[in-house]
């Protein structure tokens, strides 16, 4: 069993933290187990610094045991039976055996504790998350797997300890967790799990937006988000979480390149992921998946027989704002994703490669801090099978990025400001603070975007001409 061997090696490397912890609990007469995602990830060779444990000791006893040993300590989860500590680089959470469901936030703040490890494991969400390793004075000592999570792990299957209907009835969030593990682990749902989600997906509406969002974040940032999104759509779960995603299935794109806008969006998501520099980029991934959600609502059949989606970027950005706000995403994430959706057609507005200095300045200025992501999004948004067209678009992207780099070498493209500030404008025109100053400022900024940096004399001259041409200053 190679996987188990991998786990044994991973755990041996943790001996210097596991053994002293095991010693502490054993000498106080308590059991301690590494459990849940930590055991699963150790077997898969992907264990990080977060370690989850379970114990028969009550939270106050755990607190007493750990206080002198840990480098830092927090007890925000204590009413749910969890005590958290940091030891060196490890973030450790120790939870007392559970004898109720894990639906902590929305329905069940009263936690009841269990007496045995088995009580705890059988209440966990999936069998792959219900394995434990007994920790004693020598570190990892024994592997406990009463629900045969190892077979499910080896087969790559997400299944529930009890029947899925019972499990999802206790905590409907588990339906979304199941799909999120497809993304993180590349596993499949057991047929009975798939079936149960198909039948009970509307129950997810009982769950708070915060819990849903936490799972969605992990889903979209996993290694296999396309498969997970597809499972969410095909089981009907997406209809209750983000109906805009299945909504894209109804609409064929204008070039008839794809079965539907939904398939195109999944491809764009995949291509955007391929362009990431390192860590998963939540904002880029959402923007790639949602960039065309305005299409179904804006589809028009044109008299000549074609289809158009005018202003779908405007409608799409609005839809993104509404949905992501409802899911309680932080303001900055909502506005970044919506802005990218709004800007995703900017690139095409400039025709085939005719990037004037003014067009480059405007593109960079409008993208602001999203420039790098916008470049990736527009590059990813090319899914044509017409090789010549794809090559031409590719050259156009390369050309744009080169033009941006060239112009950046000459001007401070990041912070395009008018060549005169508010004070200089007031002095020159002899006006007090007021709306006129704002109008003059915007005029000069437009001029700056069109023509690049102006000398002070040129800027003053331009401002005087603008002022003289105003109706109230004529005659
Ligand atoms: N809603 C739930 N129902 C039942 N068990 C749960 C539930 N949420 C968490 N668990 C249990 O607690 C463990 C830790 O949960 P957590 O959400 O941190 O996921 P994880 O498996 O550790 O994955 P990750 O660390 O990638 O989020 C799970 O492995 C599972 O055993």
mmCIF file with all atom_site columns, C-alpha atoms in Angstrom, residues 173-186 189 211-233 235 237-238 241-242 245 266 269 273 280 282 285-286 289 329:
data_model
loop_
_atom_site.group_PDB
_atom_site.id
_atom_site.type_symbol
_atom_site.label_atom_id
_atom_site.label_alt_id
_atom_site.label_comp_id
_atom_site.label_asym_id
_atom_site.label_entity_id
_atom_site.label_seq_id
_atom_site.pdbx_PDB_ins_code
_atom_site.Cartn_x
_atom_site.Cartn_y
_atom_site.Cartn_z
_atom_site.occupancy
_atom_site.B_iso_or_equiv
_atom_site.pdbx_formal_charge
_atom_site.auth_seq_id
_atom_site.auth_comp_id
_atom_site.auth_asym_id
_atom_site.auth_atom_id
_atom_site.pdbx_PDB_model_num
ATOM 1  C CA . UNK A 1 173 ? -23.849 22.148 3.042   1.00 0.00 ? 173 UNK A CA 1
ATOM 2  C CA . UNK A 1 174 ? -22.269 18.716 2.654   1.00 0.00 ? 174 UNK A CA 1
ATOM 3  C CA . UNK A 1 175 ? -23.724 18.585 -0.887  1.00 0.00 ? 175 UNK A CA 1
ATOM 4  C CA . UNK A 1 176 ? -21.574 21.542 -1.829  1.00 0.00 ? 176 UNK A CA 1
ATOM 5  C CA . UNK A 1 177 ? -18.624 20.181 0.127   1.00 0.00 ? 177 UNK A CA 1
ATOM 6  C CA . UNK A 1 178 ? -18.873 16.979 -1.917  1.00 0.00 ? 178 UNK A CA 1
ATOM 7  C CA . UNK A 1 179 ? -18.557 18.980 -5.114  1.00 0.00 ? 179 UNK A CA 1
ATOM 8  C CA . UNK A 1 180 ? -15.738 21.095 -3.686  1.00 0.00 ? 180 UNK A CA 1
ATOM 9  C CA . UNK A 1 181 ? -13.742 17.902 -3.003  1.00 0.00 ? 181 UNK A CA 1
ATOM 10 C CA . UNK A 1 182 ? -14.094 17.009 -6.701  1.00 0.00 ? 182 UNK A CA 1
ATOM 11 C CA . UNK A 1 183 ? -12.227 20.240 -7.379  1.00 0.00 ? 183 UNK A CA 1
ATOM 12 C CA . UNK A 1 184 ? -9.602  19.827 -4.673  1.00 0.00 ? 184 UNK A CA 1
ATOM 13 C CA . UNK A 1 185 ? -8.939  16.103 -4.995  1.00 0.00 ? 185 UNK A CA 1
ATOM 14 C CA . UNK A 1 186 ? -10.013 15.234 -8.555  1.00 0.00 ? 186 UNK A CA 1
ATOM 15 C CA . UNK A 1 189 ? -19.017 11.350 -6.422  1.00 0.00 ? 189 UNK A CA 1
ATOM 16 C CA . UNK A 1 211 ? -20.832 28.994 4.618   1.00 0.00 ? 211 UNK A CA 1
ATOM 17 C CA . UNK A 1 212 ? -21.715 28.613 0.934   1.00 0.00 ? 212 UNK A CA 1
ATOM 18 C CA . UNK A 1 213 ? -19.130 31.182 -0.076  1.00 0.00 ? 213 UNK A CA 1
ATOM 19 C CA . UNK A 1 214 ? -16.359 29.531 1.932   1.00 0.00 ? 214 UNK A CA 1
ATOM 20 C CA . UNK A 1 215 ? -16.955 26.302 0.006   1.00 0.00 ? 215 UNK A CA 1
ATOM 21 C CA . UNK A 1 216 ? -17.257 28.093 -3.349  1.00 0.00 ? 216 UNK A CA 1
ATOM 22 C CA . UNK A 1 217 ? -13.878 29.748 -2.783  1.00 0.00 ? 217 UNK A CA 1
ATOM 23 C CA . UNK A 1 218 ? -12.236 26.387 -2.219  1.00 0.00 ? 218 UNK A CA 1
ATOM 24 C CA . UNK A 1 219 ? -14.086 24.937 -5.202  1.00 0.00 ? 219 UNK A CA 1
ATOM 25 C CA . UNK A 1 220 ? -13.053 27.640 -7.667  1.00 0.00 ? 220 UNK A CA 1
ATOM 26 C CA . UNK A 1 221 ? -9.450  27.656 -6.399  1.00 0.00 ? 221 UNK A CA 1
ATOM 27 C CA . UNK A 1 222 ? -9.044  23.879 -6.507  1.00 0.00 ? 222 UNK A CA 1
ATOM 28 C CA . UNK A 1 223 ? -7.088  21.955 -9.107  1.00 0.00 ? 223 UNK A CA 1
ATOM 29 C CA . UNK A 1 224 ? -10.147 20.637 -10.947 1.00 0.00 ? 224 UNK A CA 1
ATOM 30 C CA . UNK A 1 225 ? -12.742 23.415 -10.872 1.00 0.00 ? 225 UNK A CA 1
ATOM 31 C CA . UNK A 1 226 ? -14.183 22.595 -14.313 1.00 0.00 ? 226 UNK A CA 1
ATOM 32 C CA . UNK A 1 227 ? -15.248 19.113 -13.257 1.00 0.00 ? 227 UNK A CA 1
ATOM 33 C CA . UNK A 1 228 ? -16.661 20.475 -9.991  1.00 0.00 ? 228 UNK A CA 1
ATOM 34 C CA . UNK A 1 229 ? -18.619 23.266 -11.682 1.00 0.00 ? 229 UNK A CA 1
ATOM 35 C CA . UNK A 1 230 ? -19.989 20.771 -14.153 1.00 0.00 ? 230 UNK A CA 1
ATOM 36 C CA . UNK A 1 231 ? -21.081 18.472 -11.330 1.00 0.00 ? 231 UNK A CA 1
ATOM 37 C CA . UNK A 1 232 ? -22.693 21.428 -9.586  1.00 0.00 ? 232 UNK A CA 1
ATOM 38 C CA . UNK A 1 233 ? -24.607 22.259 -12.766 1.00 0.00 ? 233 UNK A CA 1
ATOM 39 C CA . UNK A 1 235 ? -26.829 17.769 -10.249 1.00 0.00 ? 235 UNK A CA 1
ATOM 40 C CA . UNK A 1 237 ? -27.071 22.363 -7.141  1.00 0.00 ? 237 UNK A CA 1
ATOM 41 C CA . UNK A 1 238 ? -25.893 25.404 -9.116  1.00 0.00 ? 238 UNK A CA 1
ATOM 42 C CA . UNK A 1 241 ? -26.342 28.860 -5.638  1.00 0.00 ? 241 UNK A CA 1
ATOM 43 C CA . UNK A 1 242 ? -25.521 30.640 -8.904  1.00 0.00 ? 242 UNK A CA 1
ATOM 44 C CA . UNK A 1 245 ? -24.014 29.511 -14.561 1.00 0.00 ? 245 UNK A CA 1
ATOM 45 C CA . UNK A 1 266 ? -15.478 26.657 -18.938 1.00 0.00 ? 266 UNK A CA 1
ATOM 46 C CA . UNK A 1 269 ? -11.665 29.406 -17.182 1.00 0.00 ? 269 UNK A CA 1
ATOM 47 C CA . UNK A 1 273 ? -5.851  29.049 -15.064 1.00 0.00 ? 273 UNK A CA 1
ATOM 48 C CA . UNK A 1 280 ? -4.788  30.262 -7.732  1.00 0.00 ? 280 UNK A CA 1
ATOM 49 C CA . UNK A 1 282 ? -9.775  33.805 -7.164  1.00 0.00 ? 282 UNK A CA 1
ATOM 50 C CA . UNK A 1 285 ? -11.060 32.621 -12.050 1.00 0.00 ? 285 UNK A CA 1
ATOM 51 C CA . UNK A 1 286 ? -14.461 34.107 -11.212 1.00 0.00 ? 286 UNK A CA 1
ATOM 52 C CA . UNK A 1 289 ? -16.141 31.853 -15.555 1.00 0.00 ? 289 UNK A CA 1
ATOM 53 C CA . UNK A 1 329 ? -18.143 38.367 -1.021  1.00 0.00 ? 329 UNK A CA 1
#
